[in-house]
XYZ file of C-alpha atoms in Angstrom:
694
model
C -12.688 -73.918 31.897
C -10.499 -75.657 29.319
C -12.299 -76.553 26.074
C -10.947 -78.740 23.265
C -12.185 -79.109 19.677
C -11.632 -82.459 17.936
C -11.895 -82.186 14.175
C -10.087 -82.793 10.861
C -7.929 -79.688 11.156
C -4.807 -81.631 10.146
C -5.779 -82.296 6.508
C -4.760 -79.887 3.740
C -8.314 -78.915 2.881
C -9.897 -75.458 2.741
C -13.202 -76.505 4.261
C -11.514 -78.442 7.076
C -9.389 -75.422 7.954
C -12.210 -72.868 7.770
C -14.642 -74.877 9.883
C -11.979 -75.525 12.558
C -11.124 -71.815 12.614
C -14.798 -70.798 12.709
C -15.689 -73.222 15.511
C -12.707 -72.037 17.543
C -13.824 -68.406 17.089
C -17.440 -69.252 17.953
C -16.464 -70.974 21.207
C -14.030 -68.178 22.105
C -16.791 -65.605 21.628
C -19.082 -67.539 23.992
C -16.323 -68.286 26.533
C -13.957 -65.292 26.463
C -12.431 -66.110 29.870
C -11.752 -69.762 29.054
C -8.977 -71.607 27.265
C -10.073 -72.904 23.866
C -7.845 -75.268 21.875
C -8.083 -77.219 18.647
C -6.864 -80.612 19.833
C -3.776 -81.540 17.848
C -4.719 -85.164 17.367
C -3.553 -86.323 13.951
C -4.760 -89.388 12.084
C -1.467 -90.056 10.270
C -3.014 -92.269 7.570
C -5.745 -89.755 6.787
C -3.277 -86.870 6.675
C -0.801 -88.753 4.500
C -3.415 -89.813 1.916
C -4.691 -86.247 1.789
C -1.172 -84.877 1.235
C -0.468 -87.415 -1.519
C -3.606 -86.226 -3.289
C -2.133 -82.721 -3.538
C 1.220 -84.061 -4.731
C -0.447 -85.411 -7.877
C -1.271 -81.853 -8.949
C 1.076 -79.357 -10.549
C 2.767 -77.384 -7.785
C 0.737 -79.293 -5.240
C 3.784 -80.227 -3.165
C 3.684 -76.727 -1.631
C 0.083 -77.005 -0.421
C 0.445 -79.269 2.688
C 3.241 -77.044 3.981
C 1.164 -73.926 3.404
C -1.758 -75.396 5.378
C 0.607 -76.432 8.196
C 1.883 -72.854 8.473
C -1.664 -71.450 8.497
C -2.713 -73.917 11.211
C 0.168 -72.840 13.431
C -0.602 -69.183 12.773
C -4.394 -69.120 13.065
C -5.420 -72.047 15.258
C -4.668 -72.394 18.943
C -3.357 -75.937 18.874
C -3.009 -78.083 21.965
C 0.073 -80.237 22.530
C 0.035 -83.341 20.328
C -2.422 -85.929 21.638
C -1.377 -89.376 20.482
C -3.919 -91.286 22.559
C -7.100 -90.839 24.554
C -5.083 -91.065 27.789
C -2.733 -88.336 26.610
C -5.732 -86.183 25.689
C -7.304 -86.785 29.106
C -4.083 -85.616 30.775
C -4.611 -82.186 29.220
C -7.571 -81.656 31.501
C -10.271 -80.565 29.095
C -13.487 -79.866 30.945
C -15.418 -80.016 27.672
C -14.544 -81.635 24.347
C -16.402 -80.581 21.199
C -16.361 -83.070 18.325
C -17.069 -81.504 14.935
C -17.722 -80.318 12.457
C -16.601 -81.744 9.062
C -16.907 -85.471 8.258
C -15.699 -86.608 11.674
C -18.453 -89.243 11.816
C -18.141 -90.645 8.289
C -17.896 -94.366 9.009
C -17.789 -95.071 5.273
C -14.388 -93.319 5.057
C -12.154 -95.839 6.805
C -8.970 -93.816 6.311
C -10.261 -91.100 8.664
C -11.805 -93.405 11.291
C -10.711 -92.652 14.851
C -12.606 -93.968 17.915
C -11.681 -90.809 19.845
C -13.919 -88.774 17.505
C -16.843 -90.800 18.854
C -15.846 -90.116 22.471
C -14.312 -93.553 23.096
C -11.943 -93.407 26.094
C -12.459 -89.691 26.773
C -13.206 -87.884 30.037
C -14.977 -84.563 30.407
C -18.259 -83.321 29.004
C -18.671 -84.433 25.371
C -20.438 -82.126 22.919
C -21.071 -82.845 19.237
C -21.276 -79.696 17.140
C -22.352 -80.129 13.507
C -20.597 -83.431 12.778
C -21.148 -84.764 9.286
C -21.539 -88.450 8.533
C -21.034 -88.192 4.765
C -22.525 -91.257 3.123
C -22.559 -93.391 6.289
C -25.398 -95.890 6.537
C -27.088 -96.090 9.924
C -26.685 -99.890 9.978
C -22.880 -99.441 9.912
C -22.915 -98.369 13.571
C -20.621 -100.633 15.615
C -20.692 -101.377 19.325
C -17.810 -99.131 20.413
C -19.032 -96.241 18.278
C -22.579 -96.586 19.566
C -21.333 -96.704 23.155
C -19.211 -93.610 22.511
C -22.100 -91.636 21.026
C -24.250 -92.584 24.012
C -21.700 -90.861 26.295
C -22.191 -87.464 24.641
C -23.947 -84.966 26.883
C -25.160 -82.942 23.888
C -25.666 -84.115 20.308
C -26.190 -82.126 17.138
C -25.766 -82.853 13.437
C -25.012 -80.935 10.266
C -26.680 -83.229 7.745
C -29.309 -85.935 7.365
C -26.824 -88.816 7.525
C -25.478 -87.636 10.904
C -29.048 -87.307 12.232
C -29.790 -90.895 11.182
C -26.517 -92.125 12.731
C -27.407 -90.568 16.091
C -30.932 -91.972 15.909
C -29.499 -95.442 15.230
C -27.606 -95.101 18.524
C -30.907 -94.442 20.299
C -30.434 -90.676 20.752
C -31.759 -87.510 19.111
C -29.651 -84.823 17.437
C -30.347 -81.099 17.175
C -29.904 -79.827 13.624
C -27.362 -76.973 13.536
C -25.469 -74.942 10.947
C -21.895 -75.464 9.899
C -19.680 -73.186 12.047
C -18.603 -71.176 8.983
C -22.164 -69.824 8.904
C -21.671 -68.653 12.501
C -18.238 -67.060 12.058
C -17.577 -66.377 8.348
C -13.942 -65.908 7.309
C -12.602 -62.453 6.435
C -13.462 -61.714 2.788
C -10.556 -59.457 1.880
C -7.709 -61.753 2.789
C -6.398 -59.511 5.563
C -6.076 -62.514 7.865
C -4.179 -64.363 5.165
C -1.810 -63.227 2.455
C -2.589 -59.758 1.170
C -1.439 -60.421 -2.376
C -1.161 -63.807 -4.025
C -0.665 -64.913 -7.607
C -3.190 -67.092 -9.358
C -1.627 -67.912 -12.682
C -0.627 -64.517 -14.070
C -3.257 -62.586 -12.126
C -2.379 -60.871 -8.867
C -5.252 -61.031 -6.372
C -5.832 -60.231 -2.752
C -9.569 -60.093 -2.232
C -12.686 -58.474 -3.537
C -12.563 -55.858 -6.229
C -8.911 -56.119 -7.204
C -9.267 -57.585 -10.694
C -11.765 -58.044 -13.528
C -15.033 -59.992 -13.011
C -14.618 -63.755 -13.085
C -16.505 -66.986 -12.598
C -15.032 -69.065 -9.783
C -14.922 -72.851 -10.150
C -13.880 -75.022 -7.229
C -14.049 -78.826 -6.903
C -16.112 -78.894 -10.075
C -13.903 -81.213 -12.096
C -16.611 -83.874 -12.352
C -19.295 -81.557 -13.745
C -20.941 -82.915 -16.896
C -19.080 -81.704 -19.971
C -22.190 -80.152 -21.552
C -22.995 -78.226 -18.374
C -19.448 -76.946 -18.157
C -19.478 -75.705 -21.756
C -22.838 -74.029 -21.257
C -21.728 -72.205 -18.113
C -18.442 -71.058 -19.695
C -20.322 -69.567 -22.673
C -22.699 -67.829 -20.285
C -19.813 -66.373 -18.231
C -18.124 -64.997 -21.340
C -21.376 -63.432 -22.474
C -21.510 -61.719 -19.069
C -17.925 -60.474 -19.601
C -16.595 -62.671 -16.829
C -13.334 -64.544 -17.038
C -14.545 -68.170 -16.927
C -13.574 -71.088 -14.754
C -10.962 -69.608 -12.413
C -9.784 -72.286 -9.992
C -8.352 -70.715 -6.814
C -6.448 -73.748 -5.471
C -3.038 -72.957 -3.993
C -4.056 -69.815 -2.104
C -3.861 -69.478 1.682
C -7.271 -70.250 3.237
C -8.473 -66.681 3.857
C -7.297 -65.462 0.455
C -9.079 -68.489 -1.027
C -12.279 -67.509 0.788
C -11.812 -63.959 -0.455
C -12.021 -65.153 -4.059
C -15.624 -66.248 -3.449
C -16.451 -62.748 -2.256
C -14.716 -61.229 -5.304
C -16.292 -63.549 -7.894
C -19.226 -62.888 -10.179
C -20.673 -66.388 -9.783
C -19.636 -69.784 -8.429
C -19.597 -73.302 -9.870
C -18.644 -75.841 -7.229
C -18.871 -79.412 -6.030
C -17.662 -78.528 -2.528
C -19.704 -78.160 0.661
C -17.783 -75.155 1.969
C -17.554 -73.675 -1.520
C -21.352 -73.671 -1.488
C -21.418 -72.176 2.036
C -19.159 -69.299 0.929
C -21.237 -68.669 -2.205
C -24.361 -68.412 -0.044
C -22.671 -66.089 2.450
C -21.407 -63.879 -0.402
C -24.827 -63.818 -2.117
C -23.339 -65.059 -5.397
C -25.240 -66.833 -8.162
C -24.102 -70.446 -7.840
C -24.662 -74.001 -8.927
C -23.270 -77.099 -7.304
C -22.823 -80.636 -8.506
C -20.570 -83.594 -7.729
C -20.385 -87.303 -8.450
C -18.719 -87.947 -5.073
C -21.372 -89.750 -2.951
C -20.235 -88.262 0.361
C -20.125 -84.661 -0.864
C -23.373 -85.157 -2.771
C -25.158 -86.259 0.415
C -23.920 -83.205 2.337
C -24.767 -80.751 -0.445
C -28.263 -82.090 -1.085
C -28.968 -81.899 2.650
C -27.685 -78.305 2.927
C -29.631 -77.059 -0.110
C -32.846 -78.662 1.131
C -32.376 -77.123 4.579
C -32.025 -73.604 3.132
C -34.698 -73.944 0.448
C -32.137 -73.833 -2.370
C -32.787 -77.174 -4.106
C -32.889 -75.406 -7.478
C -29.165 -74.623 -7.112
C -28.295 -78.297 -7.584
C -27.214 -78.723 -11.195
C -29.595 -80.884 -13.142
C -27.621 -82.635 -15.944
C -30.740 -82.584 -18.120
C -31.245 -78.813 -17.866
C -29.366 -75.904 -19.401
C -26.731 -74.903 -16.824
C -26.693 -71.295 -18.045
C -30.432 -70.897 -17.584
C -30.249 -72.549 -14.189
C -27.484 -70.118 -13.115
C -29.572 -67.176 -14.350
C -32.466 -67.990 -12.052
C -32.555 -65.344 -9.300
C -32.108 -66.307 -5.653
C -34.404 -64.787 -3.052
C -31.547 -63.781 -0.749
C -33.879 -61.988 1.658
C -35.709 -65.264 2.279
C -32.432 -67.202 2.599
C -30.998 -64.634 5.024
C -34.142 -64.733 7.154
C -33.890 -68.514 7.331
C -30.183 -68.308 8.162
C -30.843 -65.811 10.968
C -33.338 -68.208 12.507
C -31.006 -71.183 12.201
C -27.995 -69.171 13.429
C -29.914 -68.198 16.542
C -30.803 -71.835 17.187
C -27.216 -72.987 16.526
C -25.671 -70.348 18.802
C -28.238 -71.260 21.444
C -27.384 -74.963 21.257
C -23.656 -74.253 21.534
C -24.100 -71.871 24.472
C -26.415 -74.217 26.374
C -24.016 -77.106 25.871
C -21.005 -75.148 27.142
C -22.935 -73.681 30.076
C -24.053 -77.173 31.042
C -20.488 -78.479 30.827
C -19.346 -75.675 33.117
C -22.015 -76.441 35.708
C -21.615 -80.221 35.743
C -17.886 -80.667 36.127
C -17.457 -83.100 39.024
C -15.645 -82.254 42.251
C -13.047 -82.722 43.555
C -10.777 -81.738 40.678
C -7.049 -82.310 40.806
C -4.414 -80.217 39.064
C -0.669 -79.812 38.774
C 0.001 -76.076 38.701
C 2.617 -73.365 39.063
C 2.677 -69.581 38.959
C 3.626 -68.005 35.631
C 5.483 -65.208 37.448
C 9.115 -66.415 37.868
C 9.646 -64.263 40.986
C 6.698 -65.887 42.735
C 7.905 -69.334 41.712
C 11.424 -68.612 42.991
C 10.334 -67.840 46.570
C 7.548 -70.436 46.825
C 8.239 -73.851 48.334
C 6.505 -75.592 45.440
C 4.498 -73.964 42.623
C 3.454 -70.633 44.154
C -0.305 -71.221 43.803
C -0.950 -69.967 47.357
C 0.601 -66.579 46.503
C -1.525 -66.243 43.343
C -4.748 -66.989 45.249
C -3.732 -64.716 48.127
C -2.937 -61.737 45.901
C -6.368 -61.904 44.329
C -7.940 -61.706 47.793
C -5.685 -58.772 48.729
C -6.731 -57.029 45.501
C -10.310 -57.129 46.834
C -9.082 -55.344 50.001
C -9.433 -58.629 51.861
C -7.010 -60.251 54.268
C -5.007 -63.465 54.213
C -4.315 -65.571 57.325
C -1.439 -68.018 57.423
C 1.602 -69.210 59.316
C 4.637 -66.916 59.647
C 7.873 -67.160 61.630
C 7.594 -64.142 63.928
C 10.607 -62.820 65.906
C 9.768 -62.684 69.625
C 12.426 -62.094 72.274
C 15.232 -63.121 69.947
C 13.463 -66.339 68.912
C 11.435 -67.173 65.782
C 8.003 -68.528 66.653
C 5.421 -70.033 64.291
C 2.235 -67.981 64.600
C -0.856 -67.412 62.484
C -0.959 -63.775 61.403
C -3.036 -61.672 59.016
C -1.582 -60.096 55.852
C -3.232 -57.108 54.212
C -0.447 -56.110 51.829
C 2.067 -57.681 49.462
C 4.865 -56.960 51.945
C 3.050 -58.738 54.775
C 2.166 -61.644 52.465
C 5.851 -62.513 51.975
C 6.086 -63.838 55.542
C 3.231 -66.294 54.878
C 4.817 -67.829 51.800
C 6.789 -71.052 52.008
C 6.148 -74.287 53.921
C 6.490 -74.382 57.722
C 6.966 -77.862 59.157
C 5.958 -76.988 62.714
C 2.799 -76.530 64.774
C 1.522 -72.971 64.441
C 0.106 -70.964 67.336
C -3.331 -69.793 66.154
C -3.603 -67.090 68.812
C -6.531 -64.804 68.002
C -6.601 -65.670 64.287
C -10.097 -67.198 64.410
C -11.832 -64.172 66.036
C -9.985 -61.792 63.714
C -10.999 -63.804 60.640
C -14.638 -63.845 61.834
C -14.585 -60.085 62.425
C -13.293 -59.496 58.887
C -15.948 -61.791 57.408
C -18.723 -60.147 59.436
C -17.510 -56.800 58.079
C -18.041 -58.098 54.532
C -14.364 -58.518 53.670
C -12.898 -61.425 51.697
C -10.739 -63.779 53.760
C -8.312 -66.490 52.700
C -7.418 -68.698 55.679
C -4.670 -71.257 55.185
C -3.632 -73.948 57.604
C -3.469 -77.649 58.299
C -6.677 -79.663 57.750
C -7.363 -79.818 61.500
C -6.975 -76.031 61.770
C -9.397 -75.472 58.873
C -11.918 -77.880 60.442
C -11.580 -75.994 63.750
C -12.088 -72.659 61.952
C -15.324 -73.864 60.353
C -16.575 -75.067 63.740
C -15.651 -71.731 65.349
C -17.423 -69.691 62.654
C -20.593 -71.709 63.119
C -21.993 -71.003 59.665
C -20.820 -70.783 56.036
C -19.401 -67.477 54.827
C -19.583 -66.683 51.130
C -16.409 -64.573 51.274
C -14.271 -67.217 53.019
C -11.771 -69.239 51.009
C -10.423 -72.027 53.241
C -7.124 -73.477 52.019
C -5.729 -76.552 53.749
C -2.351 -78.132 53.067
C -1.433 -81.727 52.336
C -0.168 -82.347 55.874
C 1.863 -85.402 56.880
C 2.064 -84.285 60.517
C 3.731 -81.520 62.551
C 6.227 -81.433 65.448
C 5.547 -79.411 68.592
C 6.599 -75.762 68.420
C 9.030 -76.210 71.348
C 11.106 -78.738 69.384
C 11.510 -76.265 66.515
C 12.487 -73.449 68.858
C 15.102 -75.672 70.521
C 16.479 -76.586 67.070
C 16.875 -72.878 66.227
C 18.615 -72.232 69.547
C 21.087 -75.037 68.784
C 21.672 -73.625 65.268
C 22.377 -70.196 66.787
C 24.904 -71.700 69.178
C 26.742 -73.609 66.447
C 26.684 -70.790 63.866
C 27.698 -68.038 66.269
C 24.712 -65.684 66.376
C 20.941 -65.402 66.769
C 18.787 -66.863 63.984
C 17.212 -63.967 62.074
C 15.555 -66.009 59.330
C 14.748 -69.597 58.500
C 13.384 -71.257 55.388
C 12.354 -74.893 55.577
C 12.458 -75.150 51.765
C 14.972 -72.904 50.003
C 15.124 -72.923 46.179
C 18.555 -71.379 45.653
C 19.696 -74.850 44.544
C 16.386 -75.780 42.959
C 13.309 -77.633 44.148
C 13.883 -79.938 47.110
C 14.247 -80.052 50.899
C 17.167 -77.667 51.381
C 16.923 -75.566 54.541
C 18.368 -72.045 54.793
C 19.328 -70.515 58.164
C 20.170 -66.814 58.331
C 22.306 -65.807 61.321
C 23.003 -62.201 62.309
C 26.187 -61.394 64.236
C 27.738 -58.084 65.227
C 29.848 -57.923 62.073
C 27.681 -59.519 59.362
C 24.655 -61.535 58.372
C 25.196 -64.908 56.745
C 22.932 -67.634 55.342
C 23.818 -71.295 55.658
C 22.136 -73.807 53.333
C 22.108 -77.543 53.919
C 20.086 -80.539 52.682
C 17.315 -81.224 55.169
C 18.368 -84.821 55.756
C 21.768 -83.628 57.035
C 20.112 -81.723 59.886
C 18.601 -83.125 63.050
C 15.257 -81.333 62.902
C 14.394 -81.919 59.224
C 16.073 -85.315 59.166
C 13.833 -86.635 61.926
C 10.826 -84.848 60.413
C 11.378 -86.577 57.064
C 11.319 -89.982 58.710
C 8.124 -89.003 60.585
C 9.580 -89.556 64.057
C 8.795 -86.195 65.697
C 5.134 -85.581 64.857
C 2.558 -84.920 67.548
C 1.049 -88.178 68.760
C -2.404 -87.364 67.398
C -0.986 -86.850 63.869
C -0.507 -90.617 63.487
C -4.268 -91.089 63.793
C -5.330 -87.911 61.995
C -9.023 -88.050 60.989
C -8.403 -85.511 58.216
C -5.812 -87.560 56.326
C -7.514 -88.854 53.193
C -9.218 -87.708 50.037
C -12.122 -85.921 51.686
C -10.605 -82.503 52.367
C -11.375 -79.857 54.977
C -10.613 -76.883 52.734
C -12.229 -75.426 49.655
C -8.820 -75.851 48.032
C -5.989 -78.137 49.136
C -2.387 -77.241 48.279
C 0.790 -79.263 48.508
C 3.774 -80.485 46.558
C 2.956 -82.602 43.531
C 5.645 -85.126 44.280
C 6.146 -87.463 41.332
C 4.650 -84.994 38.830
C 7.409 -85.668 36.288
C 6.989 -89.418 36.693
C 3.200 -89.292 36.394
C 2.833 -86.753 33.581
C 6.171 -86.774 31.730
C 6.045 -84.815 28.498
C 2.577 -83.424 29.251
C 4.093 -81.532 32.177
C 6.671 -79.854 29.947
C 4.133 -79.222 27.188
C 2.114 -77.106 29.629
C 5.152 -75.102 30.722
C 5.563 -76.887 34.065
C 8.970 -77.907 35.386
C 9.260 -80.237 38.373
C 12.786 -78.941 39.037
C 11.360 -75.457 39.708
C 8.363 -76.591 41.718
C 4.882 -77.870 40.909
C 1.936 -77.551 43.273
C -0.719 -80.166 43.809
C -4.123 -78.454 43.784
C -7.289 -80.263 44.909
C -10.478 -78.253 44.361
C -13.203 -79.646 46.619
C -16.025 -77.073 46.630
C -17.804 -74.717 44.268
C -16.267 -71.752 46.083
C -12.836 -73.254 45.569
C -13.626 -73.920 41.910
C -14.658 -70.319 41.305
C -11.532 -68.970 42.984
C -9.135 -71.349 41.269
C -10.636 -70.831 37.823
C -10.405 -67.063 38.301
C -6.688 -67.502 39.042
C -6.008 -69.801 36.086
C -4.810 -67.015 33.732
C -1.915 -66.435 36.156
C -1.017 -70.125 36.343
C 0.392 -72.876 34.195
C -1.678 -75.935 34.948
C -2.384 -79.482 33.920
C -5.385 -81.560 34.922
C -4.532 -84.691 36.886
C -6.459 -87.109 39.072
C -6.525 -88.237 42.669
C -4.932 -91.614 41.950
C -1.778 -90.060 40.528
C -1.547 -87.516 43.308
C -2.072 -90.109 46.061
C 0.636 -92.422 44.728
C 3.241 -89.919 45.920
C 1.345 -88.324 48.847
C 0.483 -91.153 51.202
C -1.551 -88.961 53.556
C -4.161 -88.609 50.789
C -4.864 -92.277 51.546
C -4.285 -92.623 55.302
C -2.497 -90.975 58.248
C 1.288 -91.217 58.370
C 2.303 -94.550 59.986
C 3.923 -94.221 63.414
C 7.574 -95.263 62.982
C 9.177 -97.753 65.362
C 11.897 -95.261 66.286
C 9.442 -92.586 67.451
C 9.491 -93.468 71.166
C 13.292 -93.673 71.266
C 13.813 -90.368 69.443
C 11.349 -88.420 71.578
C 12.654 -90.060 74.781
C 16.182 -88.782 74.009
C 14.790 -85.301 73.313
C 12.749 -85.153 76.527
C 15.581 -86.459 78.759
C 18.658 -84.849 77.170
C 17.418 -82.071 74.867
C 17.612 -81.284 71.191
C 21.436 -81.356 70.859
C 21.497 -84.966 72.072
C 18.660 -85.900 69.738
C 20.581 -84.372 66.823
C 23.790 -86.252 67.700
C 21.876 -89.532 67.982
C 20.316 -88.949 64.541
C 23.670 -88.234 62.887
C 25.262 -91.338 64.504
C 22.385 -93.561 63.429
C 22.349 -92.327 59.837
C 26.138 -92.661 59.511
C 27.223 -93.475 55.923
C 23.783 -92.644 54.591
C 24.482 -88.972 55.279
C 27.351 -89.165 52.787
C 24.972 -90.606 50.202
C 22.486 -87.775 50.890
C 25.256 -85.192 50.481
C 26.451 -86.734 47.205
C 22.884 -86.950 45.874
C 22.377 -83.284 46.748
C 25.478 -82.407 44.695
C 24.057 -84.081 41.562
C 22.590 -81.504 39.111
C 18.842 -81.154 39.465
C 18.055 -82.198 35.900
C 19.928 -85.484 36.288
C 18.072 -86.228 39.533
C 14.714 -85.607 37.845
C 15.648 -87.893 34.943
C 16.748 -90.609 37.371
C 13.445 -90.402 39.264
C 11.472 -90.699 36.022
C 13.520 -93.738 35.022
C 13.007 -95.400 38.400
C 9.289 -94.715 38.146
C 9.140 -96.457 34.764
C 11.102 -99.428 36.131
C 8.709 -99.754 39.087
C 5.695 -99.726 36.764
C 7.226 -102.452 34.578
C 8.238 -104.669 37.500
């Protein structure tokens, strides 16, 4: 499962960074086998205003850059998501919005409809969003509609609870994620030694006792004087402000301090986690609302600075940390439970079918595969379970290559099954052998055309838990005899028997280049040629040699026969553009279309995901470039004429007729084949954009 976190990670703010880091760690701990990203969606106005705020301070120009480096180092950022559509292309099965002030409608500079779920697909989960000083009556139509789409809602403070209630829903009260996954106290995840003024620090216990002050600039003057006198009397260096440190070193200063004076939400959280005497106060309405709510929740109202009281005496009051810790344990358990239930629910409720663009990470697998090598990745996992894999191979028989379904039980045998075969396969005894393996309790992957998979299911008579049925996106297949005649003609022209044939060879990159290997007495040679310059593939590509029943195939469409459907994702670069490259996929090297139609297929594909580069897509994009996902291949007008020539005069005559008919177009095909692959891909993307505009 792919999980994204939408938050305010992009601002140069300690609390924003720590809560994003903590939520990422919390989700990773609950979903260790899944991909967890902080979605790199940046509100440029919000980020710019935040950065300008630092620039007004002495030395503050270094701070935004420091936070940017720490984000790249400590957060697993997704590719940049400039829009909801771009975010949807990344294929997140679950999107978690929170925490921080992501729902503060009163702060217009940070407003982003995406943070309320507007325009997003996938399961939406709100974890500990804060609404700051938002009034419930500020809820607009789009925001309300977005909140209603959330599958699971929680809140960090009273204002967020009221906002959710105004939308007609209820929110579970949860803790800020920093309470769930506190930062390292000693700075080992950040800089080990950093200068604060003239004092070198790196975490707890490295320098003399001090009183830490953070975001406390608006404390009443009398309270500040009182607390400074108290700190000096306690032999603490007063009013150390740790701004400018990397985030984990900054957090470490709370652990090293003697007491804390703060007006910050996360400053208060760290003081509580470190069991430090603390007081908090701020004039900022948004921060005040969050702090008052937090202190009330943990029974720490007395730690809010009362301007009328003596700050020193208020700081001196002891905190019953045992009681606070007991309360935190209870609330942590509830918060972890909410997060786990939400993610488990998202995993269970993802709709089928699911469509992906994918390719094997292993370059050797990708090099020999016709498209993205997904079949090989799935097959190897079955072989690792001591199972067997059934598929089409070109088997030498009596000096001729014949397409037959065979079983592979080893990596060496699997090689023959890899690569597309555009010919009808002889199933032989594959069905009884597959049934025998399944009855013996072995895992079986059976690949074939949709009609073959449907026939297999009918033959088996009942579902088998250990069967993974993989059908291909099939446009139609010629009779086996036509293919064998084409090989015999190739042997005659090339001067030796055909020892090997690849319908799709990648020596020149992704495409429809055939490779024929001929063995003579003296040597073995391989001849490569664009498919359209050959009689067999040329006629196949214009759909003129398919079996008659293929033109009315009942299995052509979006309802698939297999647990998983594999094919070429034609048009992947046109449909997904930069998103394809951002996920490490390259159309010039091959990208598979993967359609997951059943729970068994989902389990198998998700287990294989660590070995794949993949991008979530949808059926509409896939079907735009694979017409048989909509309807059977249309019967071309030339079909009767082509097959009549073949039946009366043989394959050689059919080939000559094809070459005569194509004439000058063959020159264009040859020239196009000579164009570098990258230029061809760019041209296709450009033509796709032109078609969409016109």
